[in-house]
XYZ file of C-alpha atoms in Angstrom:
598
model
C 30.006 13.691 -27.072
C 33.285 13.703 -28.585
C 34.798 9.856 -29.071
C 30.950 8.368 -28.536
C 30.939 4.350 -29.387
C 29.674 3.195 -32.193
C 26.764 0.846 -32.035
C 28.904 -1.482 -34.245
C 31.185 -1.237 -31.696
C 29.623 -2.081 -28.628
C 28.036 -5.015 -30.529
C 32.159 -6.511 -31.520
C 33.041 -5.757 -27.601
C 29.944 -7.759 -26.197
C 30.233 -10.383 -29.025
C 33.876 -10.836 -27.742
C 33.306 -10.924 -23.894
C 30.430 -13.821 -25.260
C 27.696 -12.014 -24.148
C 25.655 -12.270 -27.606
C 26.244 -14.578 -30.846
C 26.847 -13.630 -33.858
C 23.101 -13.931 -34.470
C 21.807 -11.572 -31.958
C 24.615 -8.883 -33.559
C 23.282 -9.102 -36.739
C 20.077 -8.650 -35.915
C 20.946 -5.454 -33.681
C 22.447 -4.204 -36.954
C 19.203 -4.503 -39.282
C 16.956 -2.997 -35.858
C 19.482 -0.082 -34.727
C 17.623 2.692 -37.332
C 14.119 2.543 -36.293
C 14.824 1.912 -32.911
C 17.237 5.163 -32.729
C 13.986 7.274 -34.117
C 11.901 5.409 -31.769
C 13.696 6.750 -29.109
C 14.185 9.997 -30.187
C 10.910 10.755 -30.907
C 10.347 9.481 -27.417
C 12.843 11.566 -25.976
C 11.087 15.122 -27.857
C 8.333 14.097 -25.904
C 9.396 13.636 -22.777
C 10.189 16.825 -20.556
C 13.411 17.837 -19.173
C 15.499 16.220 -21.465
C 18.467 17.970 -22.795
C 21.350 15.476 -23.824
C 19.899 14.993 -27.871
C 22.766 11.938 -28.521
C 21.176 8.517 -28.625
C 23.871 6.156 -27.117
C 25.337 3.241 -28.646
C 24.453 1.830 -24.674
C 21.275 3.258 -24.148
C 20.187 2.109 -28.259
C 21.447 -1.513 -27.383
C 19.673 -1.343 -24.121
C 16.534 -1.049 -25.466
C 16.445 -3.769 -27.509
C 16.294 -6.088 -25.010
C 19.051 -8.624 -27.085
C 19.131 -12.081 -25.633
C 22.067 -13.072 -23.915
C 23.982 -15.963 -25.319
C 23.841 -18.085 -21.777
C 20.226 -17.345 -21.911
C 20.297 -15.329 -18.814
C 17.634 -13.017 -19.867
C 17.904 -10.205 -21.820
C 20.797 -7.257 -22.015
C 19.938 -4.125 -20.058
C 22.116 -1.031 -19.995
C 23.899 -2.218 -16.478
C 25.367 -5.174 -17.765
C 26.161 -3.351 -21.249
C 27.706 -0.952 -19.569
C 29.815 -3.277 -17.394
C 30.760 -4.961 -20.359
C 31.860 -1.647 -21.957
C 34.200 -0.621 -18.449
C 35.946 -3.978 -18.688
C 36.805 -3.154 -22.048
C 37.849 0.030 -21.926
C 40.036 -0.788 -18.104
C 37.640 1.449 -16.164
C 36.119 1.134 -13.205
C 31.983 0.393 -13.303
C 29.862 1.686 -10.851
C 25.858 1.275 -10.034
C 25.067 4.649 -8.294
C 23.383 3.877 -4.837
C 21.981 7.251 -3.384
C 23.090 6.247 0.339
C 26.408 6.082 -0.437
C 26.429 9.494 -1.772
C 26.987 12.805 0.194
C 23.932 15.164 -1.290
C 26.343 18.428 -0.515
C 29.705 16.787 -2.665
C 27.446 15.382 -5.828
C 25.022 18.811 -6.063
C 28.102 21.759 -4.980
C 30.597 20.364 -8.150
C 28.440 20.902 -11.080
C 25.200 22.628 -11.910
C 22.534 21.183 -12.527
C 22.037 21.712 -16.306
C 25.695 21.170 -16.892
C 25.483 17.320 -15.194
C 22.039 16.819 -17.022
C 23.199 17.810 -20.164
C 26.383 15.830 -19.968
C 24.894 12.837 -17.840
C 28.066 13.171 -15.964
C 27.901 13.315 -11.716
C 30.720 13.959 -9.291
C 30.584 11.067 -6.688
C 32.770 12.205 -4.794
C 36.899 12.567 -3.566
C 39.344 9.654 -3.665
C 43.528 9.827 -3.087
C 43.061 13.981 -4.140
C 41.143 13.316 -7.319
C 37.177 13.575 -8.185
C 35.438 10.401 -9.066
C 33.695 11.872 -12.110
C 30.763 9.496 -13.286
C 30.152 9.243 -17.012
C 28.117 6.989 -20.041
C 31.176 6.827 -22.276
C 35.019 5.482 -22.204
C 36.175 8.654 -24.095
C 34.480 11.880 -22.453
C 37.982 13.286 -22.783
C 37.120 16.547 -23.598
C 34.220 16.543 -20.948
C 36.726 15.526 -18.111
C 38.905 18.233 -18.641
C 36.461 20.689 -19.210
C 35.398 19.557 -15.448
C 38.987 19.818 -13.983
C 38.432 22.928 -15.782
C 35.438 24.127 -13.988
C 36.096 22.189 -10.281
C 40.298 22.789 -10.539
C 40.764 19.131 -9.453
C 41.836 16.358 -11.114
C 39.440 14.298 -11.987
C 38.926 10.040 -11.974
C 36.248 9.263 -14.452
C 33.713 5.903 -13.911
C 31.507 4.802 -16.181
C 27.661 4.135 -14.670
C 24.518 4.017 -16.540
C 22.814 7.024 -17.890
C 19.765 6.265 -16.130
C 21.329 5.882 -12.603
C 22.956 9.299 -13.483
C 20.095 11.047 -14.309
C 17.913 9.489 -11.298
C 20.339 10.761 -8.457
C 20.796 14.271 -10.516
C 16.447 14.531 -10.020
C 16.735 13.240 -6.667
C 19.553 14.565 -5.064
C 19.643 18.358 -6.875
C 15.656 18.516 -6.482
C 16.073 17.708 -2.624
C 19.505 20.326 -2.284
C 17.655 23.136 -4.084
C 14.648 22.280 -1.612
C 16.545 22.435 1.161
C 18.513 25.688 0.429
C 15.614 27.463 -0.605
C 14.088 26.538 2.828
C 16.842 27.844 4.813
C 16.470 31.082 2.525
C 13.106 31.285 3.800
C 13.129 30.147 7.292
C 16.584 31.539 8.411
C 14.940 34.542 10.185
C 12.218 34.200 12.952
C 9.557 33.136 10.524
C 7.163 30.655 11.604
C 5.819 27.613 9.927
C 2.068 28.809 9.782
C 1.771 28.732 5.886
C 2.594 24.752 5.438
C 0.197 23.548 2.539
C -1.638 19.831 3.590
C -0.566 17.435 0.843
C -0.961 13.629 0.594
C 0.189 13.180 -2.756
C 3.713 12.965 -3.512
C 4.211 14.859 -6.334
C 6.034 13.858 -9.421
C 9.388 15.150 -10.670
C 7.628 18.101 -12.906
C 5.747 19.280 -10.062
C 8.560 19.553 -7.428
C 10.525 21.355 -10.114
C 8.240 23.934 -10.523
C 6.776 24.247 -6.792
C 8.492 27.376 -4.818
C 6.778 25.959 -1.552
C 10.557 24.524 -0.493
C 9.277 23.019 2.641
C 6.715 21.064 0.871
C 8.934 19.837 -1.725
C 11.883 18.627 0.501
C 9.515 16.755 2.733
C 8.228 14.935 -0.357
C 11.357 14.283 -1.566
C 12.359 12.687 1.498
C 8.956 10.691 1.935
C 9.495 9.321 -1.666
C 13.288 8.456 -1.396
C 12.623 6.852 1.450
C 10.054 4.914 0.098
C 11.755 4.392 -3.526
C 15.301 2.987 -1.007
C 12.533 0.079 0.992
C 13.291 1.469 4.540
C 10.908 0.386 6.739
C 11.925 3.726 8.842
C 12.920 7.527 8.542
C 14.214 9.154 11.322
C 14.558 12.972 11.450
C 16.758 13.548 14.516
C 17.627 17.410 15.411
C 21.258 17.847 16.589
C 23.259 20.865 17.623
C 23.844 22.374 14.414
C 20.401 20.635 12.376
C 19.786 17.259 11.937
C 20.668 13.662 10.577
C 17.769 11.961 8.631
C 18.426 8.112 8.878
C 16.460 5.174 6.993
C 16.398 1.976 8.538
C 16.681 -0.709 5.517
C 16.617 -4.261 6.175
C 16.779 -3.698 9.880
C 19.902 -1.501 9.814
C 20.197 2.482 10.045
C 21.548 4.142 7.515
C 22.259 8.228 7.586
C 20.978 9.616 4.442
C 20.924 13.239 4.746
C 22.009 16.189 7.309
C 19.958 19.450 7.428
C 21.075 22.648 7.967
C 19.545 24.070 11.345
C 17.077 26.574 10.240
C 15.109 24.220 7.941
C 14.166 21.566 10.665
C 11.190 23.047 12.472
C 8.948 24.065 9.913
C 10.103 20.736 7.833
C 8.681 19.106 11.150
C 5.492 21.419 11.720
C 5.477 20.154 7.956
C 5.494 16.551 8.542
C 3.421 16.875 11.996
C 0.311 19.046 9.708
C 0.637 16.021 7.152
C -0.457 13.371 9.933
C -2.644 15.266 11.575
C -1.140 16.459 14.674
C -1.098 19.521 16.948
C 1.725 21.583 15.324
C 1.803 24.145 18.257
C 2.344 21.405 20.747
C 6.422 20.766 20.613
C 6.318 19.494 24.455
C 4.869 16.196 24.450
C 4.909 12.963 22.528
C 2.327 12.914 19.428
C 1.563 10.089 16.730
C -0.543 10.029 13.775
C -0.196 8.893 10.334
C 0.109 10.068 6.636
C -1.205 8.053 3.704
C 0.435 8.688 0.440
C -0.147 8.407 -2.976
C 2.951 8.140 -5.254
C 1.695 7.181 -8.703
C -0.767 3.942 -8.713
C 1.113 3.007 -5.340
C -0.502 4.018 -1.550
C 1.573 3.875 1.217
C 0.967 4.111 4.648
C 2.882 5.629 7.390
C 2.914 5.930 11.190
C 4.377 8.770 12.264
C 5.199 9.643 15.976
C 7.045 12.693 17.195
C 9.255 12.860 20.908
C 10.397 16.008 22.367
C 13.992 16.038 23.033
C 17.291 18.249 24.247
C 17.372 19.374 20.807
C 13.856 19.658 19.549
C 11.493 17.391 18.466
C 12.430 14.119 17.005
C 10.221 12.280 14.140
C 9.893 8.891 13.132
C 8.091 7.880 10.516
C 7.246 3.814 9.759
C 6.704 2.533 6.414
C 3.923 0.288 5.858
C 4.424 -0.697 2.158
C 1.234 -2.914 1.290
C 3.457 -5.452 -0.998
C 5.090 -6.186 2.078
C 2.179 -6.402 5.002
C -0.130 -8.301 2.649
C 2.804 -10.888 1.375
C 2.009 -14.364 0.069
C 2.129 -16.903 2.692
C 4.990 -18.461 0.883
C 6.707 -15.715 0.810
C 6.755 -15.070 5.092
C 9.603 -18.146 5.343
C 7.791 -20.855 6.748
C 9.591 -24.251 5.883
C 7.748 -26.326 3.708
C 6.169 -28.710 6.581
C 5.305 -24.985 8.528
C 3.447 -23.539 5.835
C 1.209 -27.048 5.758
C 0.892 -26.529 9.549
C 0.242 -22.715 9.328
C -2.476 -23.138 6.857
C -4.224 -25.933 8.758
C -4.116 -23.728 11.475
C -5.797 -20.600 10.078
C -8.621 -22.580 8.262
C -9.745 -23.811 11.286
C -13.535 -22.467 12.179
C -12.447 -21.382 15.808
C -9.816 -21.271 18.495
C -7.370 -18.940 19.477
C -3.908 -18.567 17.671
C -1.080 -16.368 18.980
C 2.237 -14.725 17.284
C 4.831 -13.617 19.863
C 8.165 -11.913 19.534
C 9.443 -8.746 20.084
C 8.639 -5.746 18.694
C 9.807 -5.578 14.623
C 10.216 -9.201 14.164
C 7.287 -9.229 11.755
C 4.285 -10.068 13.674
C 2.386 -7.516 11.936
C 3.144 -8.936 8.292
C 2.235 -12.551 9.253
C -0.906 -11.643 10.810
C -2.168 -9.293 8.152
C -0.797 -11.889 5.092
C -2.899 -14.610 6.915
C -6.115 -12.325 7.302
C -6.026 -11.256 3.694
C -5.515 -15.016 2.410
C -8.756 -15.582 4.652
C -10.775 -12.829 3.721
C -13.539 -12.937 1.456
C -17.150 -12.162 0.858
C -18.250 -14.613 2.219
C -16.133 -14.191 5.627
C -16.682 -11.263 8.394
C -13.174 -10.394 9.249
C -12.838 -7.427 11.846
C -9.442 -6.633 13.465
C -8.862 -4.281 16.870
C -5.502 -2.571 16.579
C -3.467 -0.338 18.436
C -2.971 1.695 16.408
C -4.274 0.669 13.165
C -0.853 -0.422 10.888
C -2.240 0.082 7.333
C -6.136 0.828 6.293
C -6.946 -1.847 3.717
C -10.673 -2.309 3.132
C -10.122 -6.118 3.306
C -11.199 -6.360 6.284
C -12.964 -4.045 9.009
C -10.719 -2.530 11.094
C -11.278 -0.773 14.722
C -8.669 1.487 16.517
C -7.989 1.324 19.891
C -8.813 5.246 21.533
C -8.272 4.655 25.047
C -9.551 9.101 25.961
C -12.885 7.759 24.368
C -13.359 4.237 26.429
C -12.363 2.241 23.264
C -9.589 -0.256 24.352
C -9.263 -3.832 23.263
C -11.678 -5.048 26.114
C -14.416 -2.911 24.867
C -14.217 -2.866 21.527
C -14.039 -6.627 21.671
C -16.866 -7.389 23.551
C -18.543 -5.134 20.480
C -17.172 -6.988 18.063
C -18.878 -10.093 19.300
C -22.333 -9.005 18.680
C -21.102 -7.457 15.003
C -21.149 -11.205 13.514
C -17.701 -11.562 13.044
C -16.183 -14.973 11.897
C -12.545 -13.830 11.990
C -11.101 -11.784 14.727
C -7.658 -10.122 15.064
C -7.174 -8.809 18.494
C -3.524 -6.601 18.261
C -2.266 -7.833 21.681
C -3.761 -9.467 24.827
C -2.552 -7.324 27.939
C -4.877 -7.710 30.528
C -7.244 -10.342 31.956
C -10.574 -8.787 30.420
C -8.849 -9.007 27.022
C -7.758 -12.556 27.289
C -11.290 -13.767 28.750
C -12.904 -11.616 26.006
C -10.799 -14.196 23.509
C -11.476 -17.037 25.526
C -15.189 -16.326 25.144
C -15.032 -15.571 21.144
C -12.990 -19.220 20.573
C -15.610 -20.966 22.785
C -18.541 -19.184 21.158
C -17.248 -20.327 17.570
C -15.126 -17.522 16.289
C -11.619 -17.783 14.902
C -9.452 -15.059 16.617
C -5.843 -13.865 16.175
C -3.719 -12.259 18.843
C 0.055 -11.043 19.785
C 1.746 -11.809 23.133
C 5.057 -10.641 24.226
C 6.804 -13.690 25.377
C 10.062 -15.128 24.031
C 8.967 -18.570 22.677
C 5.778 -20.761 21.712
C 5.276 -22.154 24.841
C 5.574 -18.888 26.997
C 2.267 -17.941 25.601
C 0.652 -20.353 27.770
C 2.431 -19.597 30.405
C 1.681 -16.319 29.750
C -2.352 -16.274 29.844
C -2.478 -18.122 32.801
C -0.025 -15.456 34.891
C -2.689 -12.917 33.320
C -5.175 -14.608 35.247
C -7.139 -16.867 32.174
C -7.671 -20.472 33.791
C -5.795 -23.352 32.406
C -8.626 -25.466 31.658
C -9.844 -22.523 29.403
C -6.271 -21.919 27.884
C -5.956 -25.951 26.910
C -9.575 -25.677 25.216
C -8.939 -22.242 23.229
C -5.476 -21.730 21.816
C -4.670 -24.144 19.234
C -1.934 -22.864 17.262
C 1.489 -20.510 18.548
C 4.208 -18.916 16.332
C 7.275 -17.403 17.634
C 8.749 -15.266 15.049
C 12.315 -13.382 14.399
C 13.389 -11.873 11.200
C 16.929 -12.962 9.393
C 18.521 -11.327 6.735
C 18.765 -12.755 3.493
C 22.372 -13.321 2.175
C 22.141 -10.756 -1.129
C 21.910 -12.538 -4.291
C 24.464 -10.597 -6.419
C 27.178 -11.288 -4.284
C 26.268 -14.795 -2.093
C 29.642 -16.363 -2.112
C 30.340 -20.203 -1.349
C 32.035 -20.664 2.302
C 32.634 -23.513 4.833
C 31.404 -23.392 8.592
C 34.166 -25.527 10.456
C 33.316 -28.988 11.642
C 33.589 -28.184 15.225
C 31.658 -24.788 15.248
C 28.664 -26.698 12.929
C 28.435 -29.464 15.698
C 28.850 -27.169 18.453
C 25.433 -24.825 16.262
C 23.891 -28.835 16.532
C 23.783 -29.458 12.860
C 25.157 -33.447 11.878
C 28.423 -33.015 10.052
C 28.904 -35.194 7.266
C 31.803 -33.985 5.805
C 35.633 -33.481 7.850
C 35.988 -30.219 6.293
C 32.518 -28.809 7.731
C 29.341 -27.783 6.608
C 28.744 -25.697 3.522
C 27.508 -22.168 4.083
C 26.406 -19.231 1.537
C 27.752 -15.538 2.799
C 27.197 -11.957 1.250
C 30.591 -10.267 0.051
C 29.064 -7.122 -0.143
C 28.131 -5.266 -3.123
C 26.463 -2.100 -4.386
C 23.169 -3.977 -4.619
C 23.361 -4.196 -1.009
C 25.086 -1.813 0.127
C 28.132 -3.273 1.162
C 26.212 -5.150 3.942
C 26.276 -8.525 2.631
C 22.424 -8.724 2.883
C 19.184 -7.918 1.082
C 15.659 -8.037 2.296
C 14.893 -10.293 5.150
C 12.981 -13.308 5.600
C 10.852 -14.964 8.662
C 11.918 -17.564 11.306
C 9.738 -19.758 13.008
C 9.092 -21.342 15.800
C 5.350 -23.061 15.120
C 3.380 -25.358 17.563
C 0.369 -26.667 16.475
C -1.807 -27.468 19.807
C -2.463 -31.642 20.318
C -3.898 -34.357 22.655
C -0.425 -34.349 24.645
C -0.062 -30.157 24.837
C -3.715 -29.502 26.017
C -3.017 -32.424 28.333
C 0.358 -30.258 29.553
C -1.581 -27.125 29.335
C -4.613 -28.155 31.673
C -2.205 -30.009 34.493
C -0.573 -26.503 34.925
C 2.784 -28.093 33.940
C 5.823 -26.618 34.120
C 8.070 -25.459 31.323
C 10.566 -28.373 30.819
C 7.466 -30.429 30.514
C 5.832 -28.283 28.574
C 8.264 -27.789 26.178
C 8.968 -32.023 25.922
C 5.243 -32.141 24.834
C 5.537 -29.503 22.452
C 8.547 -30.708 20.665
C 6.699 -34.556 20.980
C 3.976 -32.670 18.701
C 6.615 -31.771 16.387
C 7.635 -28.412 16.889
C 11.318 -26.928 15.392
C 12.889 -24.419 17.772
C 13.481 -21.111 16.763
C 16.957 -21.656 16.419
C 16.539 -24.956 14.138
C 14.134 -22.645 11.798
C 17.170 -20.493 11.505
C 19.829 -23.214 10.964
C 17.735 -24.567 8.558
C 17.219 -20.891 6.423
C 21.061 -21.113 7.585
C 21.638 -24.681 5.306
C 19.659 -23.206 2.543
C 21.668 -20.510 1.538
C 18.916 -17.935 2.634
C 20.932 -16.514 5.458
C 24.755 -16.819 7.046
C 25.928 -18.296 9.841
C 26.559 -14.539 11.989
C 22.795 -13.603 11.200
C 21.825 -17.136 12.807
C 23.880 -16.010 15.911
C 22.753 -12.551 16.191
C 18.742 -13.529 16.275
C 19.138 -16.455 18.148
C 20.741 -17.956 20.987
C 22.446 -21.317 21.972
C 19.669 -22.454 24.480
C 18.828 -26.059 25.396
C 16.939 -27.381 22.807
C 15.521 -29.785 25.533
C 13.174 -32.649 24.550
């Protein structure tokens, strides 16, 4: 590339912003030769590669120089920051959801941007925001208002986020056209090919089954972007695919009209489902292998005025099988929660609506219990994610299995851990009852807003209070925060009179100090990134049973549970709140200014 920095180069620039010493710049000078044939000989090797120039950014990259603060070592991102600021160009870190797939793929070929590791991102004020590795692509930028006749506005951005969105966004297009080739007549979708394994970048290059390879592109990006959700919704003229990340929706994609049924016969023959049926509601479930990594995924599909609408729900096993300390238990919570679950029997419940991570606190506490020296059988409806930790029954109601039944099997399987998904009837609940008094340890999910509903909530089922006092010991109400993002948490101060009016003590006239997202590419503009558990923990004593087996009412219920030390829901969050986890609006938004009473 014409103008390309010099290694020495980049070394002066970062040595002058005092990202490296002196030091570190020498040594970068002695290490630059092998490492450039290192690379290079790793680059013949590797498939698909066309650019042959070993940048100054990519070389520096790769040796991993310390930073002078000690931060950690330079990768290309910060590098190539480093190189924008110099230079008085903008930097950008590509995120695929803020990209339209139809402006990035229709500008350029696709050997022209892989060749030149350039991308168009998109329009701003009239002009094409060209991305590019180097400060001086003159020649390249004109030759691109050449090719697009528009002026162009070049970024610089890393060549590896360039080269990741020209695989993932080109592969998907070509897909995607190719389908609509195929399918724009009357032809059915009778020739779909069953495939679990998501294949890898080679593969869907050289696949001409388009349906198969746009469905796995979608799986994986969905995957690769942590959604916990993708939605394929048919409109008028095709359909949006959405991902839900972090609790939020996000439109990724929109597919032309023809390629939507047989990309959902597609999905529907992956989990196992009836693809002739297209008039009632069907679920069922893919499991897929990308790499080393398996992934489960619950997929259900709803008839609707424009044709059948899937969703499909991630069940990524680093998440469902989290550390404990990980779930956001406060310090004092964690103690209680892991008194709780080592006990040899009782009942303990988790309730909450649905998605505020039930599911990942019951699973994490089973698989930090199971062993081989513990019988741990779960009853689910359906099953979330097959792990052969523990054994694991589903719920089939057309065959007589429901949780009644298949509980009063478990019993005589010689379990010594039960998970029951969720109590709904009486039978159920005395089933439970039974297992805690017989010496079993079972876990179960109620939908009730708070810790004390629960009890409250077997007895209206029809379970006897005496039984209730002498069988639950432990409840957790649980929401899910965000978590203010990292890259862009700012300082900021929640006023005096809003912090007493949230109940927190204000030691300070000026108010109470906050952290808040700004909103970055990391997340998205959104301020957050990932989310983290709130909870609202009683662990059963003398005074609740006592409550419990009088039949009392809530107000007194609630005074004995807070007497055994239980933090409301809303405390949990204003305490995440105080600890920079998550802002004042999320705090707000999952919970509600109720009396705290007690």
């Amino acid at each position: 590339m014409e103008g390309a920095l010099a290694t020495a180069e980049v070394l002066d620039l970062l040595k002058g912003q005092g990202l490296i010493t002196e030091m570190t710049a020498r040594d970068a000078r002695v290490r630059e030769a092998a490492q450039r044939a290192r690379l290079r000989k790793a680059r013949d090797q590797a498939p698909g590669r066309f650019a042959d120039a070993i940048g100054a950014i990519e070389l520096l990259a790769s040796l991993e120089l310390p930073r002078a603060d000690g931060a950690g070592p330079l990768d290309d991102e910060v590098i190539t920051a480093a190189v924008a600021e110099a230079a008085g160009l903008p930097w950008r870190r590509l995120d695929p959801l803020e990209l339209d797939i139809q402006t990035v793929t229709a500008a350029l070929s696709k050997p022209y941007a892989q060749r030149h590791d350039c991308l168009v991102l998109g329009e701003v004020e009239g002009e094409l925001e060209v991305a590019v590795i180097e400060p001086r692509a003159h020649e390249l930028l004109e030759a691109i208002r050449r090719l697009t006749g528009r002026p162009v506005r070049p970024v610089l951005a890393t060549r590896t986020d360039i080269q990741r969105i020209i695989r993932e966004f080109y592969g998907f297009r070509r897909s995607i056209l190719a389908a609509e080739r195929e399918y724009g007549g009357d032809r059915g979708a009778a020739d779909l090919e069953r495939l679990f394994h998501i294949q890898s970048d080679a593969e869907l290059e050289a696949t001409d089954r388009h349906i198969v390879a746009a469905s796995d592109y979608l799986l994986r990006h969905g995957a690769d972007q942590g959604a916990s959700d993708i939605h394929v919704e048919p409109k008028r003229d095709g359909a949006r695919v959405r991902y839900r990340i972090d609790g939020v929706l996000h439109t990724v994609h929109r597919l032309p009209r023809a390629v939507v049924p047989p990309l959902t016969s597609r999905l529907k023959m992956m989990a196992r489902m009836d693809i002739a049926e297209r008039r009632k509601p069907q679920d069922g479930r893919i499991k897929l292998v990308q790499g080393d990594r398996e992934i489960e995924m619950r997929v259900s599909t709803m008839p609707t005025v424009f044709g059948e609408k899937v969703v499909m729900r991630i069940f990524d096993p680093d998440v469902l099988l989290a550390d404990l300390d990980r779930l956001g238990f406060t310090p004092t919570q964690r103690q209680v929660w892991d008194g709780l679950i080592h006990r040899p029997y009782g009942i303990i419940l988790l309730t909450g609506p649905t998605g505020s991570g039930k599911t990942t606190t019951l699973y994490s506490s089973l698989d930090a219990l199971a062993d081989d020296d513990v019988n741990v059988v779960t009853i689910e409806d359906p099953i979330e994610m097959v792990t052969d930790r523990f054994n694991q029954v589903a719920v089939n109601p057309k065959v007589g299995v429901t949780f009644a039944s298949a509980l009063r099997t478990v019993l005589r399987q010689d379990p010594d851990i039960i998970m029951v998904g969720e109590i709904r009837d009486l039978e159920t609940a005395r089933y439970a009852v039974q297992a805690a008094l017989t010496g079993h340890l079972v876990f179960s999910t109620l939908h009730t807003n708070d810790a004390v509903g629960a009890f409250h909530r077997l007895i209206d089922l029809g379970v006897e209070p005496f039984l209730v006092a002498s069988t639950v010991i432990g409840v957790a109400a649980q929401r899910l925060v965000r978590r203010v993002c990292p890259s862009c948490a700012t300082d900021a101060l929640l006023p005096a009179d809003e912090a007493r009016a949230m109940g927190l003590p204000v030691h300070d006239a000026d108010g109470v100090a906050v952290r808040e997202g700004a909103g970055c590419v990391e997340c998205r503009k959104t301020g957050y990134k990932g989310r983290v558990g709130v909870f609202e923990l009683l662990a059963v004593d003398r005074g609740v049973r006592a409550a419990v087996h009088d039949g009392a009412d809530g107000d007194r219920l609630l005074q004995a549970a807070r007497a055994a030390g239980m933090m409301r829901l809303r405390e949990a969050a204003l305490t995440q709140m105080l600890s920079g986890t998550t802002s004042v609006a999320e705090v707000a938004r999952v919970t509600t200014l109720i009396d705290e009473g007690g």
